[in-house]
């Protein structure tokens, strides 16, 4: 005590003293030794062993193996392995693996793996993996992966990971500030400040301040302050303050309270009339103004010759006067007006007597659209008329197909169709030269299938398609020699030229594509006793002989 000095004597007779504390041994036993600040008379232990009792003060460096009981005050650095019973206060730095039971107060930094049971208070930063049970109070930042059960209070930011199973089976009591990408199966008691990208299966008890892009499957008890972009399948108990842009499928029990009428009428009448002072006006304009605007939109992109081209006049008058779809020519809808006119013109041109129906043209036979309802494919087999030039104003068109018909002419400004990938006009009776794109490279074009027609002229038009993979040009009236420049089409896999009026020698650049490139099929008029084309690299020669 104070000035007392104790000396540890090992089995070989040596001694060790430290800090005025002495561990003395006689032979193989301690006469006296300290353990956790308590003087003991006991058998001497080897120097490398540890005490079975917890220390009252922490060690400066961590133990290699944990003690059986926790320390009253934590160590300055973490242990490599945690204790089996938690400390009253956490360490300054987290352990590599969590304790079986959580600490009362969380560590300043999260553990790599969460505890089996939740902490009473959350950590400042979330764990990389969620706990099996939720914490009573959420962390300040979201977990990388969601917990299996919801927290009593939501986190201030949404979870980053939200693809499969990101939503909880049970909703939170209070919503998060920002919505999750996928809604919970049940509604929140209070809505989020921002709408979800997809609606929940059931409506919230209190409506959100902003409408969702897609309505809920069941109506809310009270309407939202602003209307949804699309109507709900069923009417709300009370009407919205402002009318919707599109009407609901079934009428509301009570009319809206707006002074202005709806832009479009509902499918079915309401039980009571609206109290607006003005009658409902379709497209919010009179018929003369609508007629003028639709004509201006179409004529801005297409040359209208209504007196000399009766089909143009027929199509335009149908769109304005007879189409029950009744498209509105407002500023945001001009491209939709133009597309509907073009679709009707193409259908009536290729299939005289085609019955135009009053639904969106993407649902018409012969047309296919992308997710933005823009026409991407036109397919009319056995066409009885010619392709009109109006088709050239469809910027998203990728596939243009009309086989086994009676087309004799095509009017196509192909350079305007920058996304066109595939043309298939085989087995028609088309005369003249193939449409030329001029100096415009059509990098999207991959396949041209125009065999069994009467196309004439040279093959230089193929140079406008640098990424062309297939060119089926056989059984036409193409003439001249085969251009050397076709050897620059490095992606070309199929080139059929037989039964044309082409002469000369197959260019060496094209033969190089056979030997070093992707060209696997090359057919020309190189067979018979008097071949029109001299070709040593063709896969087949017409009349057909296997090379």
Short mmCIF file of C-alpha atoms in Angstrom, two decimals:
data_model
loop_
_atom_site.label_atom_id
_atom_site.label_comp_id
_atom_site.label_asym_id
_atom_site.label_seq_id
_atom_site.Cartn_x
_atom_site.Cartn_y
_atom_site.Cartn_z
CA UNK A 1 0.00 0.00 0.00
CA UNK A 2 1.68 3.19 -1.07
CA UNK A 3 5.37 2.35 -0.64
CA UNK A 4 4.91 -1.40 -0.48
CA UNK A 5 6.78 -3.29 -3.16
CA UNK A 6 5.81 -6.74 -4.26
CA UNK A 7 7.87 -8.98 -6.43
CA UNK A 8 6.69 -11.79 -8.69
CA UNK A 9 9.02 -14.82 -8.47
CA UNK A 10 8.72 -17.33 -11.28
CA UNK A 11 9.39 -21.05 -10.99
CA UNK A 12 13.01 -20.53 -12.01
CA UNK A 13 13.56 -18.04 -9.18
CA UNK A 14 13.42 -14.81 -11.24
CA UNK A 15 11.25 -11.92 -10.13
CA UNK A 16 9.22 -9.13 -11.74
CA UNK A 17 7.90 -5.94 -10.16
CA UNK A 18 5.50 -3.36 -11.67
CA UNK A 19 4.09 -0.09 -10.39
CA UNK A 20 4.87 -0.81 -6.79
CA UNK A 21 2.67 -3.92 -6.89
CA UNK A 22 4.43 -7.22 -6.19
CA UNK A 23 3.33 -10.73 -7.03
CA UNK A 24 5.39 -13.15 -4.95
CA UNK A 25 5.52 -16.89 -5.29
CA UNK A 26 7.14 -19.54 -3.17
CA UNK A 27 7.90 -22.53 -5.33
CA UNK A 28 4.84 -23.07 -7.48
CA UNK A 29 2.33 -21.05 -5.42
CA UNK A 30 1.59 -17.43 -4.68
CA UNK A 31 2.19 -16.28 -1.14
CA UNK A 32 0.10 -13.29 -2.11
CA UNK A 33 -1.05 -11.75 -5.39
CA UNK A 34 -3.38 -9.14 -6.72
CA UNK A 35 -6.39 -9.87 -8.90
CA UNK A 36 -8.72 -7.01 -9.77
CA UNK A 37 -7.34 -4.87 -6.98
CA UNK A 38 -7.90 -7.53 -4.30
CA UNK A 39 -5.04 -9.19 -2.45
CA UNK A 40 -5.35 -12.98 -2.55
CA UNK A 41 -3.47 -15.92 -1.00
CA UNK A 42 -3.81 -18.64 -3.54
CA UNK A 43 -1.91 -20.93 -5.79
CA UNK A 44 0.39 -19.16 -8.21
CA UNK A 45 -0.83 -18.85 -11.80
CA UNK A 46 1.30 -18.70 -14.90
CA UNK A 47 2.00 -15.15 -16.05
CA UNK A 48 0.20 -15.69 -19.33
CA UNK A 49 -3.12 -16.63 -17.71
CA UNK A 50 -5.91 -14.17 -16.93
CA UNK A 51 -8.18 -13.72 -13.93
CA UNK A 52 -11.67 -15.20 -13.78
CA UNK A 53 -13.03 -11.91 -12.38
CA UNK A 54 -13.81 -8.71 -14.33
CA UNK A 55 -11.45 -5.79 -13.81
CA UNK A 56 -12.74 -2.63 -12.15
CA UNK A 57 -10.91 -0.43 -14.66
CA UNK A 58 -10.35 -1.10 -18.35
CA UNK A 59 -7.11 -2.19 -19.91
CA UNK A 60 -5.37 0.18 -22.31
CA UNK A 61 -5.27 -2.42 -25.10
CA UNK A 62 -7.93 -5.07 -25.75
CA UNK A 63 -7.68 -8.71 -24.75
CA UNK A 64 -7.09 -11.36 -27.38
CA UNK A 65 -10.01 -13.30 -25.88
CA UNK A 66 -12.87 -11.71 -23.96
CA UNK A 67 -13.38 -11.99 -20.23
CA UNK A 68 -16.25 -14.07 -18.90
CA UNK A 69 -17.85 -11.04 -17.31
CA UNK A 70 -18.05 -7.51 -18.71
CA UNK A 71 -16.04 -4.62 -17.34
CA UNK A 72 -17.78 -1.79 -15.50
CA UNK A 73 -16.00 0.68 -17.76
CA UNK A 74 -15.27 -0.20 -21.41
CA UNK A 75 -11.83 -0.63 -22.91
CA UNK A 76 -10.35 2.16 -24.99
CA UNK A 77 -10.07 -0.11 -28.02
CA UNK A 78 -12.49 -2.89 -28.97
CA UNK A 79 -11.92 -6.57 -28.37
CA UNK A 80 -11.38 -8.85 -31.30
CA UNK A 81 -14.22 -11.00 -30.01
CA UNK A 82 -17.17 -9.58 -28.06
CA UNK A 83 -18.19 -10.47 -24.56
CA UNK A 84 -21.03 -12.91 -24.03
CA UNK A 85 -22.85 -10.38 -21.82
CA UNK A 86 -23.12 -6.73 -22.87
CA UNK A 87 -21.38 -3.84 -21.16
CA UNK A 88 -23.38 -1.10 -19.50
CA UNK A 89 -21.66 1.39 -21.74
CA UNK A 90 -20.46 0.71 -25.27
CA UNK A 91 -16.93 0.90 -26.56
CA UNK A 92 -15.74 3.94 -28.50
CA UNK A 93 -15.28 1.84 -31.62
CA UNK A 94 -17.53 -1.09 -32.63
CA UNK A 95 -16.64 -4.74 -32.39
CA UNK A 96 -16.06 -6.79 -35.51
CA UNK A 97 -18.94 -9.05 -34.58
CA UNK A 98 -21.98 -8.01 -32.50
CA UNK A 99 -22.84 -9.17 -29.01
CA UNK A 100 -25.68 -11.60 -28.54
CA UNK A 101 -27.62 -9.06 -26.48
CA UNK A 102 -27.53 -5.35 -27.39
CA UNK A 103 -26.08 -2.61 -25.21
CA UNK A 104 -28.37 -0.13 -23.49
CA UNK A 105 -26.74 2.73 -25.34
CA UNK A 106 -25.61 2.25 -28.93
CA UNK A 107 -22.05 2.55 -30.14
CA UNK A 108 -20.94 5.68 -31.98
CA UNK A 109 -20.28 3.66 -35.11
CA UNK A 110 -22.43 0.77 -36.38
CA UNK A 111 -21.38 -2.83 -36.23
CA UNK A 112 -20.87 -4.68 -39.49
CA UNK A 113 -23.48 -7.24 -38.54
CA UNK A 114 -26.60 -6.26 -36.54
CA UNK A 115 -27.58 -7.63 -33.17
CA UNK A 116 -30.17 -10.37 -32.87
CA UNK A 117 -32.41 -8.15 -30.79
CA UNK A 118 -32.95 -4.42 -31.38
CA UNK A 119 -31.33 -1.65 -29.36
CA UNK A 120 -33.49 0.60 -27.23
CA UNK A 121 -32.00 3.62 -28.95
CA UNK A 122 -30.77 3.65 -32.53
CA UNK A 123 -27.24 4.26 -33.70
CA UNK A 124 -26.38 7.49 -35.49
CA UNK A 125 -25.53 5.58 -38.65
CA UNK A 126 -27.43 2.48 -39.81
CA UNK A 127 -26.00 -1.01 -39.97
CA UNK A 128 -25.16 -2.53 -43.32
CA UNK A 129 -27.66 -5.32 -42.74
CA UNK A 130 -31.00 -4.90 -40.91
CA UNK A 131 -31.80 -6.35 -37.52
CA UNK A 132 -34.26 -9.22 -37.25
CA UNK A 133 -36.63 -7.11 -35.16
CA UNK A 134 -37.22 -3.36 -35.56
CA UNK A 135 -35.81 -0.74 -33.25
CA UNK A 136 -38.16 1.36 -31.18
CA UNK A 137 -36.77 4.56 -32.65
CA UNK A 138 -35.35 4.62 -36.20
CA UNK A 139 -31.83 5.60 -37.16
CA UNK A 140 -31.16 9.03 -38.62
CA UNK A 141 -30.14 7.56 -41.97
CA UNK A 142 -31.79 4.60 -43.71
CA UNK A 143 -30.41 1.09 -43.79
CA UNK A 144 -28.94 -0.19 -47.00
CA UNK A 145 -31.42 -3.09 -46.82
CA UNK A 146 -34.88 -2.87 -45.21
CA UNK A 147 -35.77 -4.53 -41.94
CA UNK A 148 -38.14 -7.49 -41.88
CA UNK A 149 -40.66 -5.60 -39.78
CA UNK A 150 -41.53 -1.90 -39.80
CA UNK A 151 -40.29 0.58 -37.21
CA UNK A 152 -42.69 2.36 -34.91
CA UNK A 153 -41.52 5.65 -36.40
CA UNK A 154 -40.20 5.97 -39.94
CA UNK A 155 -36.69 6.96 -40.90
CA UNK A 156 -36.09 10.50 -42.16
CA UNK A 157 -34.88 9.18 -45.51
CA UNK A 158 -36.15 6.21 -47.55
CA UNK A 159 -34.22 2.99 -47.86
CA UNK A 160 -31.87 2.78 -50.83
CA UNK A 161 -32.66 -0.82 -51.58
CA UNK A 162 -36.24 -1.28 -52.69
CA UNK A 163 -36.54 -3.92 -55.39
CA UNK A 164 -37.86 -7.30 -54.09
CA UNK A 165 -38.92 -7.57 -50.94
CA UNK A 166 -38.40 -3.92 -50.13
CA UNK A 167 -41.82 -3.21 -48.69
CA UNK A 168 -42.80 -4.27 -45.23
CA UNK A 169 -45.78 -6.54 -44.69
CA UNK A 170 -47.18 -4.12 -42.12
CA UNK A 171 -47.25 -0.36 -42.74
CA UNK A 172 -45.44 2.15 -40.53
CA UNK A 173 -47.48 4.15 -38.06
CA UNK A 174 -46.11 7.35 -39.48
CA UNK A 175 -44.95 7.70 -43.09
CA UNK A 176 -41.48 8.58 -44.28
CA UNK A 177 -40.76 12.07 -45.57
CA UNK A 178 -39.93 10.74 -49.03
CA UNK A 179 -41.92 7.82 -50.52
CA UNK A 180 -40.57 4.37 -51.20
CA UNK A 181 -40.35 3.16 -54.79
CA UNK A 182 -42.83 0.35 -54.09
CA UNK A 183 -45.77 0.88 -51.69
CA UNK A 184 -46.55 -1.16 -48.62
CA UNK A 185 -49.32 -3.75 -48.78
CA UNK A 186 -51.43 -1.77 -46.33
CA UNK A 187 -51.99 2.00 -46.23
CA UNK A 188 -50.21 4.33 -43.83
CA UNK A 189 -52.28 6.04 -41.15
CA UNK A 190 -50.93 9.40 -42.30
CA UNK A 191 -49.84 9.91 -45.92
CA UNK A 192 -46.32 10.81 -47.00
CA UNK A 193 -45.43 14.37 -47.93
CA UNK A 194 -44.68 13.28 -51.51
CA UNK A 195 -46.71 10.74 -53.52
CA UNK A 196 -45.52 7.21 -54.15
CA UNK A 197 -44.52 6.21 -57.67
CA UNK A 198 -47.09 3.41 -57.46
CA UNK A 199 -50.25 3.50 -55.36
CA UNK A 200 -50.96 1.31 -52.37
CA UNK A 201 -53.63 -1.35 -52.63
CA UNK A 202 -55.83 0.49 -50.14
CA UNK A 203 -56.22 4.28 -49.82
CA UNK A 204 -54.79 6.29 -46.96
CA UNK A 205 -57.11 7.35 -44.15
CA UNK A 206 -56.15 10.97 -44.85
CA UNK A 207 -55.52 12.01 -48.48
CA UNK A 208 -52.14 13.26 -49.64
CA UNK A 209 -51.61 16.92 -50.47
CA UNK A 210 -50.47 16.01 -53.99
CA UNK A 211 -52.15 13.39 -56.19
CA UNK A 212 -50.50 10.16 -57.18
CA UNK A 213 -49.70 9.59 -60.85
CA UNK A 214 -51.77 6.40 -60.78
CA UNK A 215 -54.92 6.25 -58.63
CA UNK A 216 -55.53 3.76 -55.86
CA UNK A 217 -57.66 0.73 -56.56
CA UNK A 218 -60.28 1.86 -54.08
CA UNK A 219 -61.37 5.48 -53.59
CA UNK A 220 -60.34 7.60 -50.61
CA UNK A 221 -62.94 8.64 -48.07
CA UNK A 222 -62.14 12.25 -48.88
CA UNK A 223 -60.82 13.57 -52.20
CA UNK A 224 -57.36 15.05 -52.71
CA UNK A 225 -56.92 18.79 -53.11
CA UNK A 226 -55.72 18.38 -56.69
CA UNK A 227 -57.04 15.78 -59.14
CA UNK A 228 -55.10 12.72 -60.23
CA UNK A 229 -53.63 12.57 -63.72
CA UNK A 230 -55.83 9.56 -64.44
CA UNK A 231 -59.28 8.90 -62.95
CA UNK A 232 -59.92 6.24 -60.36
CA UNK A 233 -61.88 3.14 -61.30
CA UNK A 234 -64.61 4.11 -58.86
CA UNK A 235 -65.85 7.54 -57.84
CA UNK A 236 -64.95 9.14 -54.52
CA UNK A 237 -67.61 9.75 -51.91
CA UNK A 238 -67.06 13.48 -52.25
CA UNK A 239 -66.05 15.27 -55.48
CA UNK A 240 -62.68 16.91 -56.00
CA UNK A 241 -62.29 20.65 -55.69
CA UNK A 242 -61.02 20.85 -59.27
CA UNK A 243 -62.19 18.69 -62.19
CA UNK A 244 -60.06 15.89 -63.53
CA UNK A 245 -58.60 16.07 -67.05
CA UNK A 246 -60.11 12.68 -67.82
CA UNK A 247 -63.53 11.66 -66.52
CA UNK A 248 -64.16 8.75 -64.21
CA UNK A 249 -65.69 5.55 -65.56
CA UNK A 250 -68.67 5.78 -63.23
CA UNK A 251 -70.32 9.01 -62.07
CA UNK A 252 -69.76 10.63 -58.70
CA UNK A 253 -72.53 10.61 -56.15
CA UNK A 254 -72.28 14.40 -56.03
CA UNK A 255 -71.12 16.78 -58.74
CA UNK A 256 -67.95 18.86 -58.55
CA UNK A 257 -68.19 22.34 -57.13
CA UNK A 258 -66.19 24.07 -59.85
CA UNK A 259 -67.29 27.19 -61.62
CA UNK A 260 -65.60 25.93 -64.81
CA UNK A 261 -66.95 22.78 -66.44
CA UNK A 262 -64.91 19.62 -67.01
CA UNK A 263 -62.66 19.52 -70.07
CA UNK A 264 -64.26 16.28 -71.22
CA UNK A 265 -67.60 14.79 -70.16
CA UNK A 266 -67.84 11.64 -68.06
CA UNK A 267 -68.80 8.28 -69.59
CA UNK A 268 -72.03 8.22 -67.58
CA UNK A 269 -74.07 11.12 -66.23
CA UNK A 270 -73.83 12.27 -62.63
CA UNK A 271 -76.76 11.90 -60.25
CA UNK A 272 -76.96 15.67 -59.98
CA UNK A 273 -75.85 18.31 -62.45
CA UNK A 274 -72.82 20.50 -61.86
CA UNK A 275 -73.34 24.04 -60.66
CA UNK A 276 -71.05 25.65 -63.23
CA UNK A 277 -72.38 28.75 -64.94
CA UNK A 278 -71.15 27.64 -68.38
CA UNK A 279 -72.02 24.54 -70.36
CA UNK A 280 -69.42 21.84 -70.89
CA UNK A 281 -67.33 22.54 -74.02
CA UNK A 282 -65.27 19.70 -75.48
CA UNK A 283 -61.56 20.59 -75.69
CA UNK A 284 -62.50 23.94 -74.12
CA UNK A 285 -63.06 25.40 -77.59
CA UNK A 286 -65.83 25.55 -80.17
CA UNK A 287 -65.98 23.28 -83.20
CA UNK A 288 -64.72 25.91 -85.67
CA UNK A 289 -61.62 26.67 -83.59
CA UNK A 290 -60.87 22.95 -83.22
CA UNK A 291 -61.26 22.39 -86.97
CA UNK A 292 -58.83 25.22 -87.70
CA UNK A 293 -56.21 24.07 -85.19
CA UNK A 294 -56.21 20.43 -86.36
CA UNK A 295 -55.82 21.51 -89.98
CA UNK A 296 -52.93 23.83 -89.07
CA UNK A 297 -51.13 21.09 -87.10
CA UNK A 298 -51.35 18.60 -89.97
CA UNK A 299 -50.45 21.09 -92.70
CA UNK A 300 -47.37 22.22 -90.76
CA UNK A 301 -45.77 18.79 -91.33
CA UNK A 302 -47.56 17.47 -94.43
CA UNK A 303 -48.35 19.16 -97.74
CA UNK A 304 -52.14 19.04 -97.96
CA UNK A 305 -53.64 18.97 -101.46
CA UNK A 306 -57.23 18.46 -100.47
CA UNK A 307 -58.64 19.18 -103.94
CA UNK A 308 -56.33 16.84 -105.86
CA UNK A 309 -55.84 14.14 -103.19
CA UNK A 310 -59.32 13.10 -102.06
CA UNK A 311 -57.98 10.56 -99.54
CA UNK A 312 -56.28 13.38 -97.62
CA UNK A 313 -59.56 15.25 -97.43
CA UNK A 314 -61.47 12.12 -96.39
CA UNK A 315 -58.99 11.37 -93.60
CA UNK A 316 -58.91 14.94 -92.29
CA UNK A 317 -62.72 15.26 -92.24
CA UNK A 318 -63.00 11.93 -90.39
CA UNK A 319 -60.52 13.12 -87.75
CA UNK A 320 -62.36 16.42 -87.24
CA UNK A 321 -66.01 15.48 -87.70
CA UNK A 322 -66.53 11.73 -87.25
CA UNK A 323 -63.88 10.44 -84.86
CA UNK A 324 -65.60 9.79 -81.51
CA UNK A 325 -62.19 9.59 -79.84
CA UNK A 326 -62.36 13.39 -80.23
CA UNK A 327 -58.72 14.31 -79.84
CA UNK A 328 -58.05 17.83 -78.54
CA UNK A 329 -55.53 19.97 -80.48
CA UNK A 330 -54.06 21.77 -77.46
CA UNK A 331 -50.41 22.78 -77.30
CA UNK A 332 -49.24 19.61 -75.53
CA UNK A 333 -51.17 17.31 -77.86
CA UNK A 334 -49.98 18.34 -81.32
CA UNK A 335 -47.83 15.26 -81.94
CA UNK A 336 -50.78 13.03 -80.95
CA UNK A 337 -53.03 14.83 -83.46
CA UNK A 338 -50.47 14.37 -86.24
CA UNK A 339 -49.88 10.68 -85.42
CA UNK A 340 -53.59 9.89 -85.47
CA UNK A 341 -54.01 11.55 -88.87
CA UNK A 342 -51.00 9.64 -90.30
CA UNK A 343 -52.21 6.30 -88.91
CA UNK A 344 -55.63 6.80 -90.49
CA UNK A 345 -54.05 7.86 -93.80
CA UNK A 346 -51.72 4.82 -93.90
CA UNK A 347 -54.54 2.39 -93.02
CA UNK A 348 -56.90 3.78 -95.67
CA UNK A 349 -54.14 3.89 -98.30
CA UNK A 350 -52.91 0.30 -97.86
CA UNK A 351 -56.29 -1.21 -97.05
CA UNK A 352 -59.13 0.61 -98.82
CA UNK A 353 -62.27 0.05 -96.78
CA UNK A 354 -60.30 -0.18 -93.51
CA UNK A 355 -62.71 0.50 -90.64
CA UNK A 356 -61.39 3.29 -88.43
CA UNK A 357 -62.48 2.85 -84.82
CA UNK A 358 -62.80 5.35 -82.01
CA UNK A 359 -59.99 4.20 -79.77
CA UNK A 360 -56.30 5.05 -79.65
CA UNK A 361 -54.52 4.17 -82.89
CA UNK A 362 -52.04 1.99 -80.97
CA UNK A 363 -54.91 -0.48 -80.62
CA UNK A 364 -55.68 -0.55 -84.34
CA UNK A 365 -54.86 -3.59 -86.44
CA UNK A 366 -51.54 -3.11 -88.22
CA UNK A 367 -49.96 -0.74 -85.68
CA UNK A 368 -47.73 -1.31 -82.66
CA UNK A 369 -46.54 1.39 -80.24
CA UNK A 370 -43.93 1.90 -77.55
CA UNK A 371 -44.69 2.72 -73.91
CA UNK A 372 -45.07 6.40 -74.81
CA UNK A 373 -47.84 5.47 -77.30
CA UNK A 374 -45.70 6.40 -80.29
CA UNK A 375 -46.00 4.19 -83.37
CA UNK A 376 -42.92 1.97 -83.72
CA UNK A 377 -44.18 -0.66 -86.20
CA UNK A 378 -46.51 -0.69 -89.20
CA UNK A 379 -47.38 -4.10 -90.65
CA UNK A 380 -49.94 -4.48 -93.44
CA UNK A 381 -49.55 -7.68 -95.44
CA UNK A 382 -51.43 -8.17 -98.71
CA UNK A 383 -51.81 -4.41 -99.16
CA UNK A 384 -54.09 -3.29 -101.97
CA UNK A 385 -52.81 0.28 -102.26
CA UNK A 386 -49.60 2.30 -102.08
CA UNK A 387 -47.68 3.57 -99.10
CA UNK A 388 -48.34 7.32 -98.60
CA UNK A 389 -45.62 9.86 -97.91
CA UNK A 390 -47.33 10.74 -94.61
CA UNK A 391 -45.59 7.77 -92.99
CA UNK A 392 -42.32 9.75 -93.14
CA UNK A 393 -43.38 11.98 -90.22
CA UNK A 394 -43.38 9.16 -87.66
CA UNK A 395 -40.05 9.77 -85.87
CA UNK A 396 -40.12 6.60 -83.71
CA UNK A 397 -40.95 4.16 -86.52
CA UNK A 398 -38.59 1.14 -86.46
CA UNK A 399 -40.29 -1.54 -88.57
CA UNK A 400 -42.14 -1.01 -91.86
CA UNK A 401 -43.55 -4.25 -93.28
CA UNK A 402 -45.93 -4.96 -96.17
CA UNK A 403 -45.50 -8.33 -97.89
CA UNK A 404 -47.33 -10.24 -100.62
CA UNK A 405 -49.42 -7.30 -101.79
CA UNK A 406 -50.12 -5.16 -104.83
CA UNK A 407 -48.07 -2.10 -103.95
CA UNK A 408 -46.69 -0.51 -107.11
CA UNK A 409 -45.15 2.64 -105.74
CA UNK A 410 -43.82 3.99 -102.43
CA UNK A 411 -43.48 7.65 -101.52
CA UNK A 412 -41.04 7.64 -98.64
CA UNK A 413 -38.73 10.40 -97.37
CA UNK A 414 -36.55 7.78 -95.77
CA UNK A 415 -34.01 10.29 -94.44
CA UNK A 416 -36.68 11.53 -92.01
CA UNK A 417 -36.99 8.11 -90.38
CA UNK A 418 -33.82 8.11 -88.29
CA UNK A 419 -34.92 5.18 -86.09
CA UNK A 420 -35.96 2.87 -88.93
CA UNK A 421 -34.33 -0.58 -88.54
CA UNK A 422 -36.22 -2.86 -90.88
CA UNK A 423 -37.96 -2.54 -94.26
CA UNK A 424 -39.75 -5.55 -95.71
CA UNK A 425 -41.62 -5.06 -99.01
CA UNK A 426 -40.97 -8.46 -100.59
CA UNK A 427 -43.37 -10.05 -103.07
CA UNK A 428 -45.06 -6.85 -104.25
CA UNK A 429 -44.92 -5.14 -107.65
CA UNK A 430 -43.02 -1.96 -106.77
CA UNK A 431 -41.34 -0.13 -109.67
CA UNK A 432 -38.67 2.56 -109.75
CA UNK A 433 -35.61 3.16 -107.62
CA UNK A 434 -35.37 2.48 -103.91
CA UNK A 435 -35.76 5.68 -101.81
CA UNK A 436 -32.44 7.47 -101.44
CA UNK A 437 -31.46 9.14 -98.18
CA UNK A 438 -29.09 11.52 -99.96
CA UNK A 439 -26.09 12.38 -97.80
CA UNK A 440 -27.86 11.29 -94.59
CA UNK A 441 -26.41 8.13 -93.03
CA UNK A 442 -29.14 5.85 -91.68
CA UNK A 443 -27.17 4.23 -88.87
CA UNK A 444 -30.18 2.40 -87.40
CA UNK A 445 -31.03 0.44 -90.54
CA UNK A 446 -30.15 -3.26 -90.19
CA UNK A 447 -32.31 -5.15 -92.70
CA UNK A 448 -33.69 -4.39 -96.18
CA UNK A 449 -35.89 -7.11 -97.67
CA UNK A 450 -37.28 -6.04 -101.06
CA UNK A 451 -36.91 -9.19 -103.17
CA UNK A 452 -39.50 -10.20 -105.78
CA UNK A 453 -40.34 -6.68 -106.94
CA UNK A 454 -39.37 -4.55 -109.95
CA UNK A 455 -36.87 -2.16 -108.35
CA UNK A 456 -34.33 -0.77 -110.83
CA UNK A 457 -31.18 1.37 -110.77
CA UNK A 458 -27.83 0.78 -109.14
CA UNK A 459 -26.90 -0.48 -105.68
CA UNK A 460 -25.18 2.70 -104.47
CA UNK A 461 -28.12 3.44 -102.18
CA UNK A 462 -26.81 0.75 -99.82
CA UNK A 463 -23.86 3.00 -98.89
CA UNK A 464 -26.27 5.09 -96.78
CA UNK A 465 -26.69 2.20 -94.33
CA UNK A 466 -23.26 1.64 -92.67
CA UNK A 467 -24.63 -0.83 -90.09
CA UNK A 468 -26.64 -2.92 -92.53
CA UNK A 469 -26.69 -6.64 -91.69
CA UNK A 470 -29.00 -8.12 -94.33
CA UNK A 471 -29.81 -7.00 -97.90
CA UNK A 472 -32.28 -9.22 -99.75
CA UNK A 473 -32.31 -7.66 -103.24
CA UNK A 474 -32.83 -10.70 -105.46
CA UNK A 475 -35.49 -11.03 -108.16
CA UNK A 476 -35.63 -7.37 -109.14
CA UNK A 477 -34.37 -5.28 -112.06
CA UNK A 478 -31.26 -3.73 -110.49
CA UNK A 479 -28.63 -3.01 -113.13
CA UNK A 480 -25.04 -1.89 -113.56
CA UNK A 481 -21.98 -3.23 -111.79
CA UNK A 482 -21.68 -4.14 -108.13
CA UNK A 483 -20.02 -1.18 -106.31
CA UNK A 484 -16.64 -1.73 -104.63
CA UNK A 485 -17.89 0.49 -101.77
CA UNK A 486 -20.21 -2.26 -100.54
CA UNK A 487 -17.12 -3.85 -99.01
CA UNK A 488 -17.24 -1.08 -96.37
CA UNK A 489 -20.40 -2.61 -94.89
CA UNK A 490 -18.43 -4.48 -92.23
CA UNK A 491 -21.55 -5.83 -90.44
CA UNK A 492 -23.07 -7.35 -93.57
CA UNK A 493 -24.05 -11.01 -93.09
CA UNK A 494 -26.43 -11.71 -96.00
CA UNK A 495 -26.34 -10.26 -99.53
CA UNK A 496 -28.60 -11.81 -102.21
CA UNK A 497 -28.27 -10.33 -105.72
CA UNK A 498 -29.41 -13.15 -108.01
CA UNK A 499 -31.91 -12.78 -110.82
CA UNK A 500 -31.14 -9.11 -111.50
CA UNK A 501 -29.45 -7.32 -114.41
CA UNK A 502 -26.15 -6.80 -112.60
CA UNK A 503 -22.95 -7.54 -114.52
CA UNK A 504 -19.17 -7.56 -114.06
CA UNK A 505 -16.95 -9.03 -111.37
CA UNK A 506 -17.72 -9.34 -107.67
CA UNK A 507 -15.48 -6.69 -106.01
CA UNK A 508 -12.55 -8.00 -103.99
CA UNK A 509 -13.68 -5.87 -101.03
CA UNK A 510 -16.87 -7.94 -100.80
CA UNK A 511 -14.88 -11.17 -101.10
CA UNK A 512 -12.76 -9.92 -98.18
CA UNK A 513 -15.94 -9.77 -96.13
CA UNK A 514 -16.48 -13.45 -96.93
CA UNK A 515 -12.99 -14.41 -95.82
CA UNK A 516 -12.38 -12.01 -92.93
CA UNK A 517 -15.76 -10.57 -92.07
CA UNK A 518 -19.25 -11.67 -91.08
CA UNK A 519 -20.64 -12.24 -94.60
CA UNK A 520 -21.94 -15.82 -94.53
CA UNK A 521 -24.40 -15.74 -97.46
CA UNK A 522 -23.45 -14.22 -100.83
CA UNK A 523 -25.56 -15.10 -103.88
CA UNK A 524 -25.22 -13.66 -107.40
CA UNK A 525 -25.89 -14.51 -111.07
CA UNK A 526 -22.60 -16.38 -111.37
CA UNK A 527 -23.89 -19.78 -112.52
CA UNK A 528 -24.71 -21.37 -115.85
CA UNK A 529 -22.80 -21.40 -119.13
CA UNK A 530 -22.76 -17.61 -119.49
CA UNK A 531 -22.72 -16.11 -115.97
CA UNK A 532 -23.56 -12.40 -115.78
CA UNK A 533 -21.34 -11.93 -112.70
CA UNK A 534 -17.90 -13.41 -112.19
CA UNK A 535 -17.70 -14.43 -108.53
CA UNK A 536 -15.15 -16.76 -106.94
CA UNK A 537 -16.26 -16.14 -103.34
CA UNK A 538 -20.05 -16.54 -103.61
CA UNK A 539 -21.69 -19.17 -101.43
CA UNK A 540 -24.24 -19.89 -104.20
CA UNK A 541 -24.44 -19.04 -107.87
CA UNK A 542 -27.69 -18.65 -109.80
CA UNK A 543 -28.83 -20.84 -111.44
CA UNK A 544 -28.09 -22.47 -108.11
CA UNK A 545 -24.99 -24.63 -107.83
CA UNK A 546 -23.38 -25.38 -104.50
CA UNK A 547 -19.85 -23.92 -104.36
#
